[in-house]
Short mmCIF file of C-alpha atoms and ligand atoms in Angstrom, two decimals:
data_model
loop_
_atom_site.label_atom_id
_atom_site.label_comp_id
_atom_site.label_asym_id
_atom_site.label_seq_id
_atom_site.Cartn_x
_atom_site.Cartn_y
_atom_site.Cartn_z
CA UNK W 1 23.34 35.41 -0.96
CA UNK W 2 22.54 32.46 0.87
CA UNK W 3 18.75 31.14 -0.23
CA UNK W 4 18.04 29.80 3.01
CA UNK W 5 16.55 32.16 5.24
CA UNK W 6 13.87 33.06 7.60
CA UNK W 7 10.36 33.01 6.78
CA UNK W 8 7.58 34.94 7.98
CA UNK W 9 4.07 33.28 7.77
CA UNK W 10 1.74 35.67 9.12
CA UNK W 11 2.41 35.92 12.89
CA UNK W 12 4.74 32.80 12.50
CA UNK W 13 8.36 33.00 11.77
CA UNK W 14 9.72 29.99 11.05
CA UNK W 15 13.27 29.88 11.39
CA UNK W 16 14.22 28.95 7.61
CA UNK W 17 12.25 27.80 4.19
CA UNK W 18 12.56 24.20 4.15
CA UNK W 19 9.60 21.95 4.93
CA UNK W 20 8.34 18.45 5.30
CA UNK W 21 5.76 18.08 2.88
CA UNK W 22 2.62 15.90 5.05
CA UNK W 23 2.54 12.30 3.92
CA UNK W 24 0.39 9.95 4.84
CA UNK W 25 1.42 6.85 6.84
CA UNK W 26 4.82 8.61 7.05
CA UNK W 27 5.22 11.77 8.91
CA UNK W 28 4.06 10.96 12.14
CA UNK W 29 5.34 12.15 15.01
CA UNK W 30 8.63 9.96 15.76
CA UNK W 31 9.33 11.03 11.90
CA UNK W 32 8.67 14.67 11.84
CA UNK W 33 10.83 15.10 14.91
CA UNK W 34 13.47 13.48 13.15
CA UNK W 35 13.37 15.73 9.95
CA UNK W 36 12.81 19.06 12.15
CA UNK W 37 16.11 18.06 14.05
CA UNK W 38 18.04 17.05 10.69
CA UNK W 39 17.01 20.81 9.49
CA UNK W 40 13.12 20.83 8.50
CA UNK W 41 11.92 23.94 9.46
CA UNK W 42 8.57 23.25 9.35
CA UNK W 43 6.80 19.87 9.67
CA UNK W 44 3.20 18.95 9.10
CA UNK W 45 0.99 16.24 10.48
CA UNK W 46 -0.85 13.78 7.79
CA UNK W 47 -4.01 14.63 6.80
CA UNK W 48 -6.98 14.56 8.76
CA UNK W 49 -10.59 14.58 8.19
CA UNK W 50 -12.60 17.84 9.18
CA UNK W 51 -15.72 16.18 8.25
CA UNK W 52 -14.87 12.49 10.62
CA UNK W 53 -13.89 14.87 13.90
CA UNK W 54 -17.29 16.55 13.90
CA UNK W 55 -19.26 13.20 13.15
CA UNK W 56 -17.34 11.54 15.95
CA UNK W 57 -18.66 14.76 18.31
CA UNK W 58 -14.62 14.66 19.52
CA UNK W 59 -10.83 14.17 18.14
CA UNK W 60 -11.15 10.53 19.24
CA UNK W 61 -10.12 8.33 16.20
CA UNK W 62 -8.44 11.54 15.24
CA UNK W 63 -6.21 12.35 18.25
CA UNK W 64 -3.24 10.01 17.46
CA UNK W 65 -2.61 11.32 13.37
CA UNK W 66 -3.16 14.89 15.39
CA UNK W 67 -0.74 14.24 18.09
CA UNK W 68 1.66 17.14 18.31
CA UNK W 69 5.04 17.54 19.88
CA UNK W 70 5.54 21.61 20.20
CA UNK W 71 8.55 21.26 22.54
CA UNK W 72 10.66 19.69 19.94
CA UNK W 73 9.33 20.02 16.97
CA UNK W 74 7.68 23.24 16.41
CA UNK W 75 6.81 24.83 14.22
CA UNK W 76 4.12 22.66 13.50
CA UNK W 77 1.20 22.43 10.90
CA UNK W 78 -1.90 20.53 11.88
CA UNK W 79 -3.53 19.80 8.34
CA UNK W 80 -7.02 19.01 7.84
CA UNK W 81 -9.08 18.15 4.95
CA UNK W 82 -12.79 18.07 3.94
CA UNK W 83 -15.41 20.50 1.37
CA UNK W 84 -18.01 21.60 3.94
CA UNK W 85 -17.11 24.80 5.81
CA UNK W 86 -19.07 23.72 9.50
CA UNK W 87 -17.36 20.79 9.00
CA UNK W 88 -13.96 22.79 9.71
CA UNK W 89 -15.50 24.95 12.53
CA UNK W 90 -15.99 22.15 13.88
CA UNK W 91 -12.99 20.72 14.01
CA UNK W 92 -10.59 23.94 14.32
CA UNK W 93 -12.76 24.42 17.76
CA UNK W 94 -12.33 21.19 18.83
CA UNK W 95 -8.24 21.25 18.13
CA UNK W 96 -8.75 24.82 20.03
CA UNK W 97 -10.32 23.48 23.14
CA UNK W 98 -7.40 20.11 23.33
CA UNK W 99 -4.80 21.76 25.73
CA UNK W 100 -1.65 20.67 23.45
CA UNK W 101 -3.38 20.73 19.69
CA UNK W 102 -4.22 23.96 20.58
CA UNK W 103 -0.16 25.11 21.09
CA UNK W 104 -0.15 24.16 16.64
CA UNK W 105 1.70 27.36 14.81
CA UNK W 106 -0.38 27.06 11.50
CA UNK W 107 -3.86 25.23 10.52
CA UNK W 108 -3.23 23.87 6.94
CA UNK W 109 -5.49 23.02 4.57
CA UNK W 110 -5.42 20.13 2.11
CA UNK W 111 -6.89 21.02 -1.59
CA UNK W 112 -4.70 18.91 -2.87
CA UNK W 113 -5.20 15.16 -2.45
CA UNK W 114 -6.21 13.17 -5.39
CA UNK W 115 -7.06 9.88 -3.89
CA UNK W 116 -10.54 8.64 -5.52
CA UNK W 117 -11.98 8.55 -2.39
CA UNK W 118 -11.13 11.81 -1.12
CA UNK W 119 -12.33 13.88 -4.50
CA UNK W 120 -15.15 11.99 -4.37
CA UNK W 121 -16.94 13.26 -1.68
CA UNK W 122 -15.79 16.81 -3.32
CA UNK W 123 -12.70 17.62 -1.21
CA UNK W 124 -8.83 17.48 -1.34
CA UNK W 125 -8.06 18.44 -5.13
CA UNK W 126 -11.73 18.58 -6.17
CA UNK W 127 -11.74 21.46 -4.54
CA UNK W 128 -9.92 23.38 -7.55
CA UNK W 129 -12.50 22.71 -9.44
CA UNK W 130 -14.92 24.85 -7.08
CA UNK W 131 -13.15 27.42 -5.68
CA UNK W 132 -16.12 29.09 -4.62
CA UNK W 133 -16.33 26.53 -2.16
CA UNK W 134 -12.76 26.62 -1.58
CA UNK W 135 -13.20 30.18 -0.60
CA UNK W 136 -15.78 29.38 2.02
CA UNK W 137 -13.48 26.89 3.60
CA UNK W 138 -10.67 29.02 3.95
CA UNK W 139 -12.76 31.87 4.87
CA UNK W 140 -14.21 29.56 7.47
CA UNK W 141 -10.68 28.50 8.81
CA UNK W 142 -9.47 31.82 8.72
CA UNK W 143 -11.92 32.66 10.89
CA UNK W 144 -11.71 29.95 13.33
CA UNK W 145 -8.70 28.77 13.71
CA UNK W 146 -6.97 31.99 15.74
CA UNK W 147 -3.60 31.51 14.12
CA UNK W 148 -2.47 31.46 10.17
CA UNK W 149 -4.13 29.36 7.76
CA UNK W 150 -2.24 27.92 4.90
CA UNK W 151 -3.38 25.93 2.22
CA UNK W 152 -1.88 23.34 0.16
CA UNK W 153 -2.87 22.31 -3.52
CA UNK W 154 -1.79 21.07 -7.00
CA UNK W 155 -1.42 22.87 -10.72
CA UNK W 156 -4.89 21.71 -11.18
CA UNK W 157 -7.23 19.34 -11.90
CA UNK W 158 -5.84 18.25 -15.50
CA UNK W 159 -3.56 19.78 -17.72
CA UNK W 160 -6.37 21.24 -19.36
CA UNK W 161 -7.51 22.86 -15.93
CA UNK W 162 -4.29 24.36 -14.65
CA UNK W 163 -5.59 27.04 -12.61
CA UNK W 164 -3.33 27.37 -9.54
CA UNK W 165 -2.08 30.87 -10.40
CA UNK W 166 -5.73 31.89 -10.02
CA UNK W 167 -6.45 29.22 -7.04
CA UNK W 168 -3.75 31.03 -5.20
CA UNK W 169 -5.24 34.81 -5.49
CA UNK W 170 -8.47 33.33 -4.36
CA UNK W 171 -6.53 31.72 -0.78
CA UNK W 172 -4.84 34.73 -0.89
CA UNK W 173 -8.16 37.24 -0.77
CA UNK W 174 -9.71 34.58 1.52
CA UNK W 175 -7.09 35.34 4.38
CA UNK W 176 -4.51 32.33 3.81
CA UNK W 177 -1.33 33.44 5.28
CA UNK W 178 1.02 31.19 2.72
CA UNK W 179 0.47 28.54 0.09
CA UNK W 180 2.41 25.13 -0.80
CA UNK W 181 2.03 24.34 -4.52
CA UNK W 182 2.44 20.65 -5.70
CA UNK W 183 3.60 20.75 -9.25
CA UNK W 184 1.52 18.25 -10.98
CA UNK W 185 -2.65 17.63 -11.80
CA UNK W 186 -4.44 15.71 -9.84
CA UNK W 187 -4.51 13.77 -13.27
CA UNK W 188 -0.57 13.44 -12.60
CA UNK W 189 -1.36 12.01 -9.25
CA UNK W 190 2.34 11.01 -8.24
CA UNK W 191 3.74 9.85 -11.08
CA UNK W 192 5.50 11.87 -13.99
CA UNK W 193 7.68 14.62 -13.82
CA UNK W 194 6.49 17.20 -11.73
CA UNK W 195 6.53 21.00 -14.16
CA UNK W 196 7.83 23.72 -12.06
CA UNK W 197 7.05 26.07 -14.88
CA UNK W 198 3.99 27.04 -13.40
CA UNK W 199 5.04 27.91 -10.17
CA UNK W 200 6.61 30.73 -10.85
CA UNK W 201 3.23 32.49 -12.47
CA UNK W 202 1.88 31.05 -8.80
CA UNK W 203 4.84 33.59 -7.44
CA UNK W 204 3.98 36.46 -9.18
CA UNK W 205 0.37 36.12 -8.89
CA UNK W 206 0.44 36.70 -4.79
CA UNK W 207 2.54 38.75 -2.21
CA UNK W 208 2.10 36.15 0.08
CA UNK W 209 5.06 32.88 0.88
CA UNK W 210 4.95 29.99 -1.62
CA UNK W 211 6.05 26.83 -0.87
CA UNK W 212 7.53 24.93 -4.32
CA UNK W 213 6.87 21.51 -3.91
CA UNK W 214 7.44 18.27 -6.56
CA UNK W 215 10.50 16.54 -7.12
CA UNK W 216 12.82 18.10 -4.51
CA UNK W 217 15.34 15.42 -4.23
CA UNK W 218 18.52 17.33 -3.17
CA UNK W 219 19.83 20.53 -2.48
CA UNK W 220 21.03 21.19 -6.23
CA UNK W 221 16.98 20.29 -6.84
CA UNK W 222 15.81 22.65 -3.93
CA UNK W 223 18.88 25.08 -5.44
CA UNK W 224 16.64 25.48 -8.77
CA UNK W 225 13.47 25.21 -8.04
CA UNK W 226 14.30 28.41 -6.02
CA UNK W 227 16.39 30.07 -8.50
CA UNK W 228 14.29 29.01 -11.64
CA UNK W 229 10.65 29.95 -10.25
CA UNK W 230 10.84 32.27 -7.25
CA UNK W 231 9.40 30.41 -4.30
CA UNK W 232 10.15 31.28 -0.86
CA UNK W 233 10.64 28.01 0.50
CA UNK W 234 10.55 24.54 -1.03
CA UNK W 235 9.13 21.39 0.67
CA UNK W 236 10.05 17.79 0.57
CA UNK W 237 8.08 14.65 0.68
CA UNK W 238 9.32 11.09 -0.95
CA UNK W 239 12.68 12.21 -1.28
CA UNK W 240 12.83 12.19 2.89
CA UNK W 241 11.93 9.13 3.18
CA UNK W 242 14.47 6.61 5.11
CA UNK W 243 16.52 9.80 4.51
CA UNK W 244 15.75 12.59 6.97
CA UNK W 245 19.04 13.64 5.96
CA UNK W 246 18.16 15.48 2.84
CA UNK W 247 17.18 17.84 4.78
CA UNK W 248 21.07 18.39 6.45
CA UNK W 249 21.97 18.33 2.68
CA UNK W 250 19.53 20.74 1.09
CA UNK W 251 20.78 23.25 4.33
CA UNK W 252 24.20 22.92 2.99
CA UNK W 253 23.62 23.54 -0.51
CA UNK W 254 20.89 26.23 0.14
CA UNK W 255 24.30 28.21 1.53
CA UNK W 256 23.93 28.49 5.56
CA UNK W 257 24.66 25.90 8.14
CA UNK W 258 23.33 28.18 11.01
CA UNK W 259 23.68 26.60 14.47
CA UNK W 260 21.20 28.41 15.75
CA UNK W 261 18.09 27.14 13.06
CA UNK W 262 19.01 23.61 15.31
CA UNK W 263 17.58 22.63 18.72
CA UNK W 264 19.90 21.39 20.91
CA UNK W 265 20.49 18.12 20.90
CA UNK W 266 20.35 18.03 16.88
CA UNK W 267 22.86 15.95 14.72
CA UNK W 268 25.58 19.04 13.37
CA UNK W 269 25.08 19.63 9.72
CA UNK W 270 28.45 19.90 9.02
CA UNK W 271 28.54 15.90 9.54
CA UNK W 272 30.12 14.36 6.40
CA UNK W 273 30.03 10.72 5.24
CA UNK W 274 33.13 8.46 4.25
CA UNK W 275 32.42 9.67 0.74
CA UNK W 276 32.45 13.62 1.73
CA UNK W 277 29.36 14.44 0.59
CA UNK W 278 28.13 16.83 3.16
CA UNK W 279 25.42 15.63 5.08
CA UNK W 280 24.65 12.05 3.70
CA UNK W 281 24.67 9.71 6.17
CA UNK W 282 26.89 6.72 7.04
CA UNK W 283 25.99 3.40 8.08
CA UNK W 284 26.99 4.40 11.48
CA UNK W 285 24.59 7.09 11.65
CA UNK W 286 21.67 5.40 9.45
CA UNK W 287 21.92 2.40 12.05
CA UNK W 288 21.52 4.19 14.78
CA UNK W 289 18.50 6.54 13.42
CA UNK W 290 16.68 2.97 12.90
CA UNK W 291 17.27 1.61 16.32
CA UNK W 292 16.09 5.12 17.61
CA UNK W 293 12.78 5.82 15.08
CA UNK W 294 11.74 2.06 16.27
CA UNK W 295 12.42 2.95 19.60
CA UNK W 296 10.50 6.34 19.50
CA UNK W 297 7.49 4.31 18.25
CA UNK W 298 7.12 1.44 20.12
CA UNK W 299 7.34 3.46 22.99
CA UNK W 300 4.29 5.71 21.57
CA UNK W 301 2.35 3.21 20.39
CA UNK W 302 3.42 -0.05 22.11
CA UNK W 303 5.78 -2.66 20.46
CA UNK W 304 2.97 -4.82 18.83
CA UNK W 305 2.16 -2.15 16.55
CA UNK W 306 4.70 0.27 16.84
CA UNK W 307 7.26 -2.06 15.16
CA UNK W 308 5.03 -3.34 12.26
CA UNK W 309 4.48 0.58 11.27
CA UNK W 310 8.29 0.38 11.66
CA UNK W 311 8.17 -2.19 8.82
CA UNK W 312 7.93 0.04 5.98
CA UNK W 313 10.52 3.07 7.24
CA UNK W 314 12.62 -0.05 7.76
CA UNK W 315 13.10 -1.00 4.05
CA UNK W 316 13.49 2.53 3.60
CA UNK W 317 15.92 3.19 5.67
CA UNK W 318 17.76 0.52 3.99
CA UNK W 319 17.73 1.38 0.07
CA UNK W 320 20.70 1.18 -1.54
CA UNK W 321 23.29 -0.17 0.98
CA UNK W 322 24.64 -3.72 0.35
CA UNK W 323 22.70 -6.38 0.97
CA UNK W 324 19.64 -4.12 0.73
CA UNK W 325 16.95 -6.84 -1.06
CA UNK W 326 17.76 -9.55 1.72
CA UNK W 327 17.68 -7.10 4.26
CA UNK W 328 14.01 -5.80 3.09
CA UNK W 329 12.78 -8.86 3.30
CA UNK W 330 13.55 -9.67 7.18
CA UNK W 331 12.31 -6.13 7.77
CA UNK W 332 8.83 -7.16 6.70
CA UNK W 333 8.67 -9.61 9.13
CA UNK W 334 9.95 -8.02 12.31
CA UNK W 335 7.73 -8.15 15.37
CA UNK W 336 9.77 -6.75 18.39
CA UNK W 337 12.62 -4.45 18.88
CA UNK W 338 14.75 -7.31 19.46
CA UNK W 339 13.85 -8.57 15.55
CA UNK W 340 14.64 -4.88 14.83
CA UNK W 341 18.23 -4.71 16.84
CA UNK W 342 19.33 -8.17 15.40
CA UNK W 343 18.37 -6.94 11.56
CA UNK W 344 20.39 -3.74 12.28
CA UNK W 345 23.90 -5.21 13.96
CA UNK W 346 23.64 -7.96 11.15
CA UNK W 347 23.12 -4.96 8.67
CA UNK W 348 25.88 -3.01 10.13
CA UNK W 349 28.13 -5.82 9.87
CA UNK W 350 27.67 -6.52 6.44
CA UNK W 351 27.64 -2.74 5.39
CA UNK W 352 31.34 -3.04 7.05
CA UNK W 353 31.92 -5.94 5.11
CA UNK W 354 31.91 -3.89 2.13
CA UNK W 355 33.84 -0.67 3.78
CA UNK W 356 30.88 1.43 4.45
CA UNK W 357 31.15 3.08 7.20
C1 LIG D 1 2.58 8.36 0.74
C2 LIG D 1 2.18 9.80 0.53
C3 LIG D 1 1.24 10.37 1.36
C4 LIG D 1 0.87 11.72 1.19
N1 LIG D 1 -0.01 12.28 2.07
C5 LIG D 1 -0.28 13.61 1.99
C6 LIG D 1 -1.06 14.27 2.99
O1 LIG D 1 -1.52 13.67 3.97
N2 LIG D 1 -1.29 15.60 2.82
C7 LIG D 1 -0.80 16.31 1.76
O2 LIG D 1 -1.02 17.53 1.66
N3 LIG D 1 -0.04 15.72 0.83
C8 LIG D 1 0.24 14.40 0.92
N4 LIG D 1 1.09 13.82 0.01
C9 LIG D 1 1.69 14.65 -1.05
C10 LIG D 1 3.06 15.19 -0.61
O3 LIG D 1 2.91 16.10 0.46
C11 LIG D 1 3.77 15.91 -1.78
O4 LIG D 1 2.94 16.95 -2.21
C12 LIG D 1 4.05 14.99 -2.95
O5 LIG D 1 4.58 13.75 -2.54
C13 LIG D 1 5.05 15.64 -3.93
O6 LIG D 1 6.27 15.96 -3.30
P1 LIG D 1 7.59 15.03 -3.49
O7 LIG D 1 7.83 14.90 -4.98
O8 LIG D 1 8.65 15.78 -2.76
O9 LIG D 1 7.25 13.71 -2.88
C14 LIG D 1 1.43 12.48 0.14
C15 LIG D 1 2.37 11.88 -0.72
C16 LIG D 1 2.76 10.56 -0.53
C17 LIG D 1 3.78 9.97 -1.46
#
């Protein structure tokens, strides 16, 4: 039985159970496009403040974290985060009323950040540790937003406070449609091992799709998470970074390379590097994805600052192939997609060099 198949979220049905986990100052739009053509079946934007939309009376500051491609990369989560229900009326009306916001498959919700600043004010992963107020949110959302509502959270608060079994009953009664559960405390924040033990009581605990998420580094990882706890899907965050590919690979070990889950003009899964793993990438391939990701966002948010976001997908992009520490440090300094071509034929030469292809 292959595990990869077709998921229904509420009125959604997204075409397989492998997501891109939202990240920060990584999964915009050039990036999530990317991973939904290498096989993510659903992508996410970053997180976005509920609260900071209806202060600013419009998306403005908002509108390019928010911006959405639903031609070609659907389906699409636009996640927001905040503690104060109006706050989210707000905002879900005002991503209602923008003509191509509006065209998002899911609203998800973030009670799971554990960034000081964020708890602080009482939301992201605070918000386990009132789920009363959690409740009104999602009730809230629910309500608003005129399509399903996920939500996204942790184990907990601590490991003394490991209450997502009950955290997920409560989105579940409150109208979510599916949940994503990150396997750590907000205590954990991002480091340690993430314990998939719990997910599975998060599984039996609701009869609606969960999302295993924590650690997911390759499709014998996405294999057992499945197997070992029962989750519908998994998603994937730091393990797809400057390697979209994962996702081709997870495909292939989750048992289905189905043409048909790919648009068009996606790279075929059954793509294998010099070293026949299926899926990983060679330097052919990896070369041209940077030359094409810098591309995609200078052009959306002009070269000046399109190419120093580029900086930091750069280095990734470039772990572990030869010559990796000297290239990192030219891709710190790049400026224009010229600096970026010249550090990627010089890279490909040298990855050559040492019979990489
Ligand atoms: C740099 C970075 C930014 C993140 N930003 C978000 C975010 O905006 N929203 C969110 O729900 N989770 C965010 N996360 C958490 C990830 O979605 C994911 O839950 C976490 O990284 C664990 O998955 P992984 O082990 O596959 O990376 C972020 C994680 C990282 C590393």
């Amino acid at each position: 039985m292959p595990l990869l198949k077709s998921i229904r979220i509420g009125t959604v049905t997204l075409p397989g159970n492998l997501a891109l986990a939202p990240m920060a100052g990584v999964t915009d739009l050039p990036f999530r496009r990317i991973c939904r053509e290498l096989g993510a079946d659903l992508v996410c934007t970053e997180l976005v403040s509920a609260r900071g939309i209806r202060f600013d009376r419009s998306l403005g500051r908002a509108l390019s974290l928010l911006e959405i491609d639903p031609d070609r990369e659907a389906p699409v989560a636009i996640q927001l985060f905040g503690g104060d229900p109006e706050d989210f009326r707000y905002a879900i009306d005002a991503i209602r009323s923008h003509p191509v916001l509006d065209r998002c498959d899911l609203l998800d919700l973030n009670m799971g950040c554990p960034v000081a600043k964020v708890v602080r004010n009482g939301d992201g992963a605070a918000l386990m540790l009132d789920p009363a107020r959690a409740e009104a949110v999602i009730r809230v959302a629910v309500e608003a937003a005129g399509r399903p509502v996920t939500v996204k959270f942790r184990l907990g608060w601590d490991a003394a406070r490991r209450n997502a079994a009950d955290f997920a009953r409560m989105c579940r009664d409150a109208g979510a449609s599916a949940i994503t559960v990150h396997a750590r405390t907000r205590d954990q924040m991002y480091a340690g091992k993430a314990d998939w033990t719990l997910l599975a009581d998060v599984v039996r605990a609701v009869d609606i799709p969960v999302f295993g998420n924590g650690d997911v580094r390759c499709g014998e990882d996405a294999v057992r998470m499945i197997r070992e706890t029962g989750v519908c899907g998994v998603a994937v965050g730091r393990a797809a970074m400057g390697d979209p590919w994962v996702f081709r690979r997870i495909r292939v070990a989750l048992g289905s390379e189905a043409p048909g889950a790919y648009p068009p003009d996606a790279h075929p899964p059954e793509a294998h590097s010099p070293e026949g793993h299926p899926g990983m990438a060679s330097a052919e391939e990896r070369a041209a994805m940077m030359r094409r990701h810098a591309a995609e966002t200078a052009a959306r948010l002009g070269e000046a600052r399109g190419i120093r976001e580029m900086r930091a997908h750069l280095g990734w992009y470039l772990r572990g192939s030869a010559g990796a520490s000297a290239f990192r440090g030219i891709a710190v300094r790049v400026e224009t997609l010229s600096d970026v071509e010249g550090l990627v034929a010089d890279w490909l030469s040298v990855q050559r060099e040492h019979g990489r292809r």
